[in-house]
C-alpha cells in the first residue's frame, strides 16, 4: 500500500479488513471489536465508519439469531437491541425483537416493535398477523381484531390468519363468529389439526 493511501485512510482499511476477516469466519465478537475501533476512532474517512456500522449491526443480529434459536430470548434481545441501535432502519431487526419480547411476555414492547414494522411495510400481511397476536397476548382483543382483519383482506386464503381470527373472536366472547373463523381455516386447510382442536374447544367438546 502506498504511503499516500495510508495517509488518506489513517489505518481504517486495515482495521476494517481484520473485522471482515473475523466476520467471514463467523467470529462475530472479534469482528465487533474491530468495527468498534473504527466507530469510536477518528480514522478511516467516511467510507469505513459506514461499513463498520452496517457490519457491526449484522454481527449483533447474527449472534441474536443464534440465541433466539437456542430459546435464550433475553440474550437474543440484548443483541437485537444493539443491532437496532446501530441500524435502526433494518425492519428485520425490529421483527426479531418483537418475537423475542413476545416470547418473554413483554407484550407492550412486542406491540411497539411490530407496530413499527407495519408502519414501515404496510403491505406485509404477516406484520399485521404478528401485531394482532401481540395485542391478543396483551389482553387487547379489540385492537387485535382490527389488525388481523387487515391481514385477512390482504390474504383471504391464508388459513393461519383465519385461525388467529378465531382465537381473537373467542377472546371477544363472540363464539359464533369464532367458530366460523375456525371453520374457514379448516376449509382452506383440511389438515389443520390445531384449528379442529380450537373449534372443538369453542363448541365445549
PDB file of C-alpha atoms in Angstrom:
ATOM      1  CA  UNK A   1       0.000   0.000   0.000  1.00  0.00           C
ATOM      2  CA  UNK A   2       1.290   3.437  -0.850  1.00  0.00           C
ATOM      3  CA  UNK A   3       2.101   5.979   1.835  1.00  0.00           C
ATOM      4  CA  UNK A   4      -0.436   8.331   0.184  1.00  0.00           C
ATOM      5  CA  UNK A   5      -3.278   5.800   0.609  1.00  0.00           C
ATOM      6  CA  UNK A   6      -2.290   5.119   4.215  1.00  0.00           C
ATOM      7  CA  UNK A   7      -2.368   8.849   4.913  1.00  0.00           C
ATOM      8  CA  UNK A   8      -5.894   9.188   3.475  1.00  0.00           C
ATOM      9  CA  UNK A   9      -7.424   6.278   5.407  1.00  0.00           C
ATOM     10  CA  UNK A  10      -5.282   6.619   8.556  1.00  0.00           C
ATOM     11  CA  UNK A  11      -5.394   2.885   9.226  1.00  0.00           C
ATOM     12  CA  UNK A  12      -9.122   2.420   8.776  1.00  0.00           C
ATOM     13  CA  UNK A  13      -8.793  -0.080   5.975  1.00  0.00           C
ATOM     14  CA  UNK A  14      -6.516  -2.455   7.926  1.00  0.00           C
ATOM     15  CA  UNK A  15      -8.866  -2.468  10.900  1.00  0.00           C
ATOM     16  CA  UNK A  16     -11.860  -2.936   8.653  1.00  0.00           C
ATOM     17  CA  UNK A  17     -10.162  -5.806   6.809  1.00  0.00           C
ATOM     18  CA  UNK A  18      -9.435  -7.545  10.114  1.00  0.00           C
ATOM     19  CA  UNK A  19     -13.050  -7.074  11.150  1.00  0.00           C
ATOM     20  CA  UNK A  20     -14.317  -8.521   7.877  1.00  0.00           C
ATOM     21  CA  UNK A  21     -11.963 -11.476   8.153  1.00  0.00           C
ATOM     22  CA  UNK A  22     -13.409 -12.258  11.577  1.00  0.00           C
ATOM     23  CA  UNK A  23     -16.942 -11.655  10.278  1.00  0.00           C
ATOM     24  CA  UNK A  24     -16.496 -14.024   7.337  1.00  0.00           C
ATOM     25  CA  UNK A  25     -15.235 -16.714   9.720  1.00  0.00           C
ATOM     26  CA  UNK A  26     -18.377 -16.124  11.865  1.00  0.00           C
ATOM     27  CA  UNK A  27     -16.174 -14.885  14.715  1.00  0.00           C
ATOM     28  CA  UNK A  28     -18.663 -12.125  15.379  1.00  0.00           C
ATOM     29  CA  UNK A  29     -17.444 -10.979  18.795  1.00  0.00           C
ATOM     30  CA  UNK A  30     -13.952 -10.378  17.430  1.00  0.00           C
ATOM     31  CA  UNK A  31     -15.409  -8.677  14.358  1.00  0.00           C
ATOM     32  CA  UNK A  32     -17.463  -6.319  16.527  1.00  0.00           C
ATOM     33  CA  UNK A  33     -14.353  -5.330  18.482  1.00  0.00           C
ATOM     34  CA  UNK A  34     -12.591  -4.331  15.265  1.00  0.00           C
ATOM     35  CA  UNK A  35     -15.571  -2.447  13.875  1.00  0.00           C
ATOM     36  CA  UNK A  36     -15.976  -0.586  17.171  1.00  0.00           C
ATOM     37  CA  UNK A  37     -12.408   0.671  16.873  1.00  0.00           C
ATOM     38  CA  UNK A  38     -13.452   2.404  13.663  1.00  0.00           C
ATOM     39  CA  UNK A  39     -16.724   3.690  15.117  1.00  0.00           C
ATOM     40  CA  UNK A  40     -15.005   5.102  18.193  1.00  0.00           C
ATOM     41  CA  UNK A  41     -11.917   6.393  16.399  1.00  0.00           C
ATOM     42  CA  UNK A  42     -11.146   9.224  14.055  1.00  0.00           C
ATOM     43  CA  UNK A  43      -9.681   7.293  11.167  1.00  0.00           C
ATOM     44  CA  UNK A  44     -10.986   5.684   8.019  1.00  0.00           C
ATOM     45  CA  UNK A  45     -12.554   8.704   6.334  1.00  0.00           C
ATOM     46  CA  UNK A  46     -16.278   8.468   5.606  1.00  0.00           C
ATOM     47  CA  UNK A  47     -16.442   5.049   3.982  1.00  0.00           C
ATOM     48  CA  UNK A  48     -15.119   2.773   6.705  1.00  0.00           C
ATOM     49  CA  UNK A  49     -17.304   4.077   9.554  1.00  0.00           C
ATOM     50  CA  UNK A  50     -20.398   3.469   7.394  1.00  0.00           C
ATOM     51  CA  UNK A  51     -19.292  -0.065   6.559  1.00  0.00           C
ATOM     52  CA  UNK A  52     -18.291  -0.745  10.157  1.00  0.00           C
ATOM     53  CA  UNK A  53     -21.681   0.468  11.371  1.00  0.00           C
ATOM     54  CA  UNK A  54     -23.502  -1.888   8.997  1.00  0.00           C
ATOM     55  CA  UNK A  55     -21.414  -4.978   9.705  1.00  0.00           C
ATOM     56  CA  UNK A  56     -21.309  -4.417  13.459  1.00  0.00           C
ATOM     57  CA  UNK A  57     -25.110  -4.335  13.355  1.00  0.00           C
ATOM     58  CA  UNK A  58     -25.172  -7.508  11.261  1.00  0.00           C
ATOM     59  CA  UNK A  59     -22.798  -9.231  13.657  1.00  0.00           C
ATOM     60  CA  UNK A  60     -25.033  -8.418  16.631  1.00  0.00           C
ATOM     61  CA  UNK A  61     -28.030  -9.585  14.551  1.00  0.00           C
ATOM     62  CA  UNK A  62     -26.370 -12.900  13.762  1.00  0.00           C
ATOM     63  CA  UNK A  63     -25.469 -13.502  17.399  1.00  0.00           C
ATOM     64  CA  UNK A  64     -29.057 -12.628  18.323  1.00  0.00           C
ATOM     65  CA  UNK A  65     -30.397 -15.193  15.863  1.00  0.00           C
ATOM     66  CA  UNK A  66     -28.216 -17.893  17.411  1.00  0.00           C
ATOM     67  CA  UNK A  67     -29.540 -17.073  20.877  1.00  0.00           C
ATOM     68  CA  UNK A  68     -33.134 -16.889  19.607  1.00  0.00           C
ATOM     69  CA  UNK A  69     -32.912 -20.342  18.023  1.00  0.00           C
ATOM     70  CA  UNK A  70     -31.469 -21.645  21.283  1.00  0.00           C
ATOM     71  CA  UNK A  71     -34.543 -20.304  23.082  1.00  0.00           C
ATOM     72  CA  UNK A  72     -32.415 -17.779  25.005  1.00  0.00           C
ATOM     73  CA  UNK A  73     -34.721 -14.884  24.253  1.00  0.00           C
ATOM     74  CA  UNK A  74     -33.374 -12.398  26.791  1.00  0.00           C
ATOM     75  CA  UNK A  75     -29.830 -12.837  25.481  1.00  0.00           C
ATOM     76  CA  UNK A  76     -31.186 -12.516  21.945  1.00  0.00           C
ATOM     77  CA  UNK A  77     -32.949  -9.282  22.912  1.00  0.00           C
ATOM     78  CA  UNK A  78     -29.675  -7.816  24.166  1.00  0.00           C
ATOM     79  CA  UNK A  79     -28.074  -8.478  20.783  1.00  0.00           C
ATOM     80  CA  UNK A  80     -31.013  -7.309  18.712  1.00  0.00           C
ATOM     81  CA  UNK A  81     -31.262  -4.096  20.740  1.00  0.00           C
ATOM     82  CA  UNK A  82     -27.619  -3.369  19.961  1.00  0.00           C
ATOM     83  CA  UNK A  83     -28.238  -4.144  16.293  1.00  0.00           C
ATOM     84  CA  UNK A  84     -31.278  -1.846  16.252  1.00  0.00           C
ATOM     85  CA  UNK A  85     -29.262   0.965  17.837  1.00  0.00           C
ATOM     86  CA  UNK A  86     -26.645   0.665  15.085  1.00  0.00           C
ATOM     87  CA  UNK A  87     -29.020   0.099  12.138  1.00  0.00           C
ATOM     88  CA  UNK A  88     -32.491   1.337  13.175  1.00  0.00           C
ATOM     89  CA  UNK A  89     -33.676   1.319   9.566  1.00  0.00           C
ATOM     90  CA  UNK A  90     -33.370  -2.502   9.431  1.00  0.00           C
ATOM     91  CA  UNK A  91     -37.003  -3.634   9.816  1.00  0.00           C
ATOM     92  CA  UNK A  92     -35.951  -7.259  10.152  1.00  0.00           C
ATOM     93  CA  UNK A  93     -34.281  -6.464  13.478  1.00  0.00           C
ATOM     94  CA  UNK A  94     -37.483  -4.953  14.858  1.00  0.00           C
ATOM     95  CA  UNK A  95     -39.398  -8.096  13.848  1.00  0.00           C
ATOM     96  CA  UNK A  96     -36.897 -10.299  15.677  1.00  0.00           C
ATOM     97  CA  UNK A  97     -37.095  -8.020  18.709  1.00  0.00           C
ATOM     98  CA  UNK A  98     -40.895  -8.250  18.662  1.00  0.00           C
ATOM     99  CA  UNK A  99     -40.781 -12.046  18.501  1.00  0.00           C
ATOM    100  CA  UNK A 100     -38.375 -12.239  21.442  1.00  0.00           C
ATOM    101  CA  UNK A 101     -40.309  -9.697  23.521  1.00  0.00           C
ATOM    102  CA  UNK A 102     -43.494 -11.661  22.833  1.00  0.00           C
ATOM    103  CA  UNK A 103     -41.862 -14.926  23.911  1.00  0.00           C
ATOM    104  CA  UNK A 104     -40.607 -13.237  27.080  1.00  0.00           C
ATOM    105  CA  UNK A 105     -44.114 -11.998  27.908  1.00  0.00           C
ATOM    106  CA  UNK A 106     -43.119  -8.381  27.278  1.00  0.00           C
ATOM    107  CA  UNK A 107     -46.183  -7.749  25.158  1.00  0.00           C
ATOM    108  CA  UNK A 108     -46.198  -3.952  25.263  1.00  0.00           C
ATOM    109  CA  UNK A 109     -42.695  -3.895  23.810  1.00  0.00           C
ATOM    110  CA  UNK A 110     -43.653  -6.550  21.266  1.00  0.00           C
ATOM    111  CA  UNK A 111     -46.574  -4.390  20.136  1.00  0.00           C
ATOM    112  CA  UNK A 112     -44.242  -1.411  19.778  1.00  0.00           C
ATOM    113  CA  UNK A 113     -41.802  -3.315  17.573  1.00  0.00           C
ATOM    114  CA  UNK A 114     -44.459  -4.954  15.400  1.00  0.00           C
ATOM    115  CA  UNK A 115     -46.292  -1.622  15.035  1.00  0.00           C
ATOM    116  CA  UNK A 116     -43.043  -0.101  13.809  1.00  0.00           C
ATOM    117  CA  UNK A 117     -42.802  -2.924  11.281  1.00  0.00           C
ATOM    118  CA  UNK A 118     -46.254  -2.437   9.779  1.00  0.00           C
ATOM    119  CA  UNK A 119     -45.728   1.322   9.649  1.00  0.00           C
ATOM    120  CA  UNK A 120     -42.616   0.806   7.531  1.00  0.00           C
ATOM    121  CA  UNK A 121     -44.012  -2.109   5.490  1.00  0.00           C
ATOM    122  CA  UNK A 122     -47.803  -1.591   5.326  1.00  0.00           C
ATOM    123  CA  UNK A 123     -48.300  -4.277   2.658  1.00  0.00           C
ATOM    124  CA  UNK A 124     -46.842  -7.108   4.748  1.00  0.00           C
ATOM    125  CA  UNK A 125     -49.768  -9.269   5.936  1.00  0.00           C
ATOM    126  CA  UNK A 126     -47.509 -11.191   8.325  1.00  0.00           C
ATOM    127  CA  UNK A 127     -46.665  -7.919  10.049  1.00  0.00           C
ATOM    128  CA  UNK A 128     -50.335  -7.394  10.884  1.00  0.00           C
ATOM    129  CA  UNK A 129     -50.587 -11.043  11.960  1.00  0.00           C
ATOM    130  CA  UNK A 130     -47.715 -10.608  14.419  1.00  0.00           C
ATOM    131  CA  UNK A 131     -49.150  -7.323  15.707  1.00  0.00           C
ATOM    132  CA  UNK A 132     -52.585  -8.910  16.169  1.00  0.00           C
ATOM    133  CA  UNK A 133     -51.040 -11.791  18.115  1.00  0.00           C
ATOM    134  CA  UNK A 134     -49.146  -9.410  20.399  1.00  0.00           C
ATOM    135  CA  UNK A 135     -52.301  -7.367  21.042  1.00  0.00           C
ATOM    136  CA  UNK A 136     -54.197 -10.582  21.817  1.00  0.00           C
ATOM    137  CA  UNK A 137     -51.470 -11.719  24.226  1.00  0.00           C
ATOM    138  CA  UNK A 138     -51.576  -8.291  25.856  1.00  0.00           C
ATOM    139  CA  UNK A 139     -55.298  -8.739  26.522  1.00  0.00           C
ATOM    140  CA  UNK A 140     -56.460  -6.271  23.857  1.00  0.00           C
ATOM    141  CA  UNK A 141     -58.667  -8.398  21.558  1.00  0.00           C
ATOM    142  CA  UNK A 142     -60.444  -5.403  20.010  1.00  0.00           C
ATOM    143  CA  UNK A 143     -57.143  -3.970  18.781  1.00  0.00           C
ATOM    144  CA  UNK A 144     -56.057  -7.449  17.706  1.00  0.00           C
ATOM    145  CA  UNK A 145     -59.252  -7.863  15.672  1.00  0.00           C
ATOM    146  CA  UNK A 146     -58.562  -4.664  13.728  1.00  0.00           C
ATOM    147  CA  UNK A 147     -55.074  -5.853  12.784  1.00  0.00           C
ATOM    148  CA  UNK A 148     -55.976  -9.426  11.835  1.00  0.00           C
ATOM    149  CA  UNK A 149     -58.761  -8.192   9.592  1.00  0.00           C
ATOM    150  CA  UNK A 150     -56.222  -6.063   7.717  1.00  0.00           C
ATOM    151  CA  UNK A 151     -54.130  -9.184   7.182  1.00  0.00           C
ATOM    152  CA  UNK A 152     -57.121 -11.232   6.022  1.00  0.00           C
ATOM    153  CA  UNK A 153     -58.083  -8.577   3.480  1.00  0.00           C
ATOM    154  CA  UNK A 154     -54.592  -8.914   2.027  1.00  0.00           C
ATOM    155  CA  UNK A 155     -54.512 -12.717   2.051  1.00  0.00           C
ATOM    156  CA  UNK A 156     -58.065 -14.089   2.381  1.00  0.00           C
ATOM    157  CA  UNK A 157     -56.934 -17.640   1.567  1.00  0.00           C
ATOM    158  CA  UNK A 158     -54.317 -17.847   4.330  1.00  0.00           C
ATOM    159  CA  UNK A 159     -55.610 -20.406   6.846  1.00  0.00           C
ATOM    160  CA  UNK A 160     -53.377 -19.219   9.718  1.00  0.00           C
ATOM    161  CA  UNK A 161     -54.888 -15.752   9.571  1.00  0.00           C
ATOM    162  CA  UNK A 162     -58.431 -17.115   9.945  1.00  0.00           C
ATOM    163  CA  UNK A 163     -57.317 -19.389  12.784  1.00  0.00           C
ATOM    164  CA  UNK A 164     -55.862 -16.464  14.716  1.00  0.00           C
ATOM    165  CA  UNK A 165     -59.009 -14.508  13.974  1.00  0.00           C
ATOM    166  CA  UNK A 166     -60.962 -17.341  15.566  1.00  0.00           C
ATOM    167  CA  UNK A 167     -58.835 -17.130  18.709  1.00  0.00           C
ATOM    168  CA  UNK A 168     -59.263 -13.355  18.880  1.00  0.00           C
ATOM    169  CA  UNK A 169     -63.045 -13.595  18.415  1.00  0.00           C
ATOM    170  CA  UNK A 170     -63.192 -16.194  21.179  1.00  0.00           C
ATOM    171  CA  UNK A 171     -61.408 -13.725  23.468  1.00  0.00           C
ATOM    172  CA  UNK A 172     -64.045 -11.167  22.470  1.00  0.00           C
ATOM    173  CA  UNK A 173     -66.737 -13.653  23.626  1.00  0.00           C
ATOM    174  CA  UNK A 174     -68.109 -13.903  20.082  1.00  0.00           C
ATOM    175  CA  UNK A 175     -68.210 -17.694  19.864  1.00  0.00           C
ATOM    176  CA  UNK A 176     -70.438 -17.897  16.793  1.00  0.00           C
ATOM    177  CA  UNK A 177     -68.038 -15.768  14.763  1.00  0.00           C
ATOM    178  CA  UNK A 178     -65.100 -17.606  16.317  1.00  0.00           C
ATOM    179  CA  UNK A 179     -66.402 -20.967  15.125  1.00  0.00           C
ATOM    180  CA  UNK A 180     -66.999 -19.549  11.654  1.00  0.00           C
ATOM    181  CA  UNK A 181     -63.370 -18.352  11.524  1.00  0.00           C
ATOM    182  CA  UNK A 182     -62.039 -21.779  12.546  1.00  0.00           C
ATOM    183  CA  UNK A 183     -64.317 -23.447  10.005  1.00  0.00           C
ATOM    184  CA  UNK A 184     -62.927 -21.157   7.303  1.00  0.00           C
ATOM    185  CA  UNK A 185     -59.364 -22.062   8.335  1.00  0.00           C
ATOM    186  CA  UNK A 186     -60.279 -25.751   8.064  1.00  0.00           C
ATOM    187  CA  UNK A 187     -61.951 -25.226   4.689  1.00  0.00           C
ATOM    188  CA  UNK A 188     -58.757 -23.637   3.413  1.00  0.00           C
ATOM    189  CA  UNK A 189     -56.563 -26.297   5.022  1.00  0.00           C
ATOM    190  CA  UNK A 190     -58.470 -29.552   5.767  1.00  0.00           C
ATOM    191  CA  UNK A 191     -55.394 -30.933   7.607  1.00  0.00           C
ATOM    192  CA  UNK A 192     -55.247 -28.034  10.055  1.00  0.00           C
ATOM    193  CA  UNK A 193     -55.293 -30.023  13.312  1.00  0.00           C
ATOM    194  CA  UNK A 194     -54.948 -27.018  15.630  1.00  0.00           C
ATOM    195  CA  UNK A 195     -57.972 -25.363  14.024  1.00  0.00           C
ATOM    196  CA  UNK A 196     -60.018 -28.535  14.625  1.00  0.00           C
ATOM    197  CA  UNK A 197     -58.941 -28.569  18.263  1.00  0.00           C
ATOM    198  CA  UNK A 198     -59.763 -24.880  18.747  1.00  0.00           C
ATOM    199  CA  UNK A 199     -63.156 -25.360  17.090  1.00  0.00           C
ATOM    200  CA  UNK A 200     -63.925 -28.297  19.367  1.00  0.00           C
ATOM    201  CA  UNK A 201     -62.887 -26.211  22.376  1.00  0.00           C
ATOM    202  CA  UNK A 202     -65.253 -23.381  21.441  1.00  0.00           C
ATOM    203  CA  UNK A 203     -68.025 -25.949  20.982  1.00  0.00           C
ATOM    204  CA  UNK A 204     -67.250 -27.134  24.526  1.00  0.00           C
ATOM    205  CA  UNK A 205     -66.282 -30.643  23.419  1.00  0.00           C
TER     206      UNK A 205
END
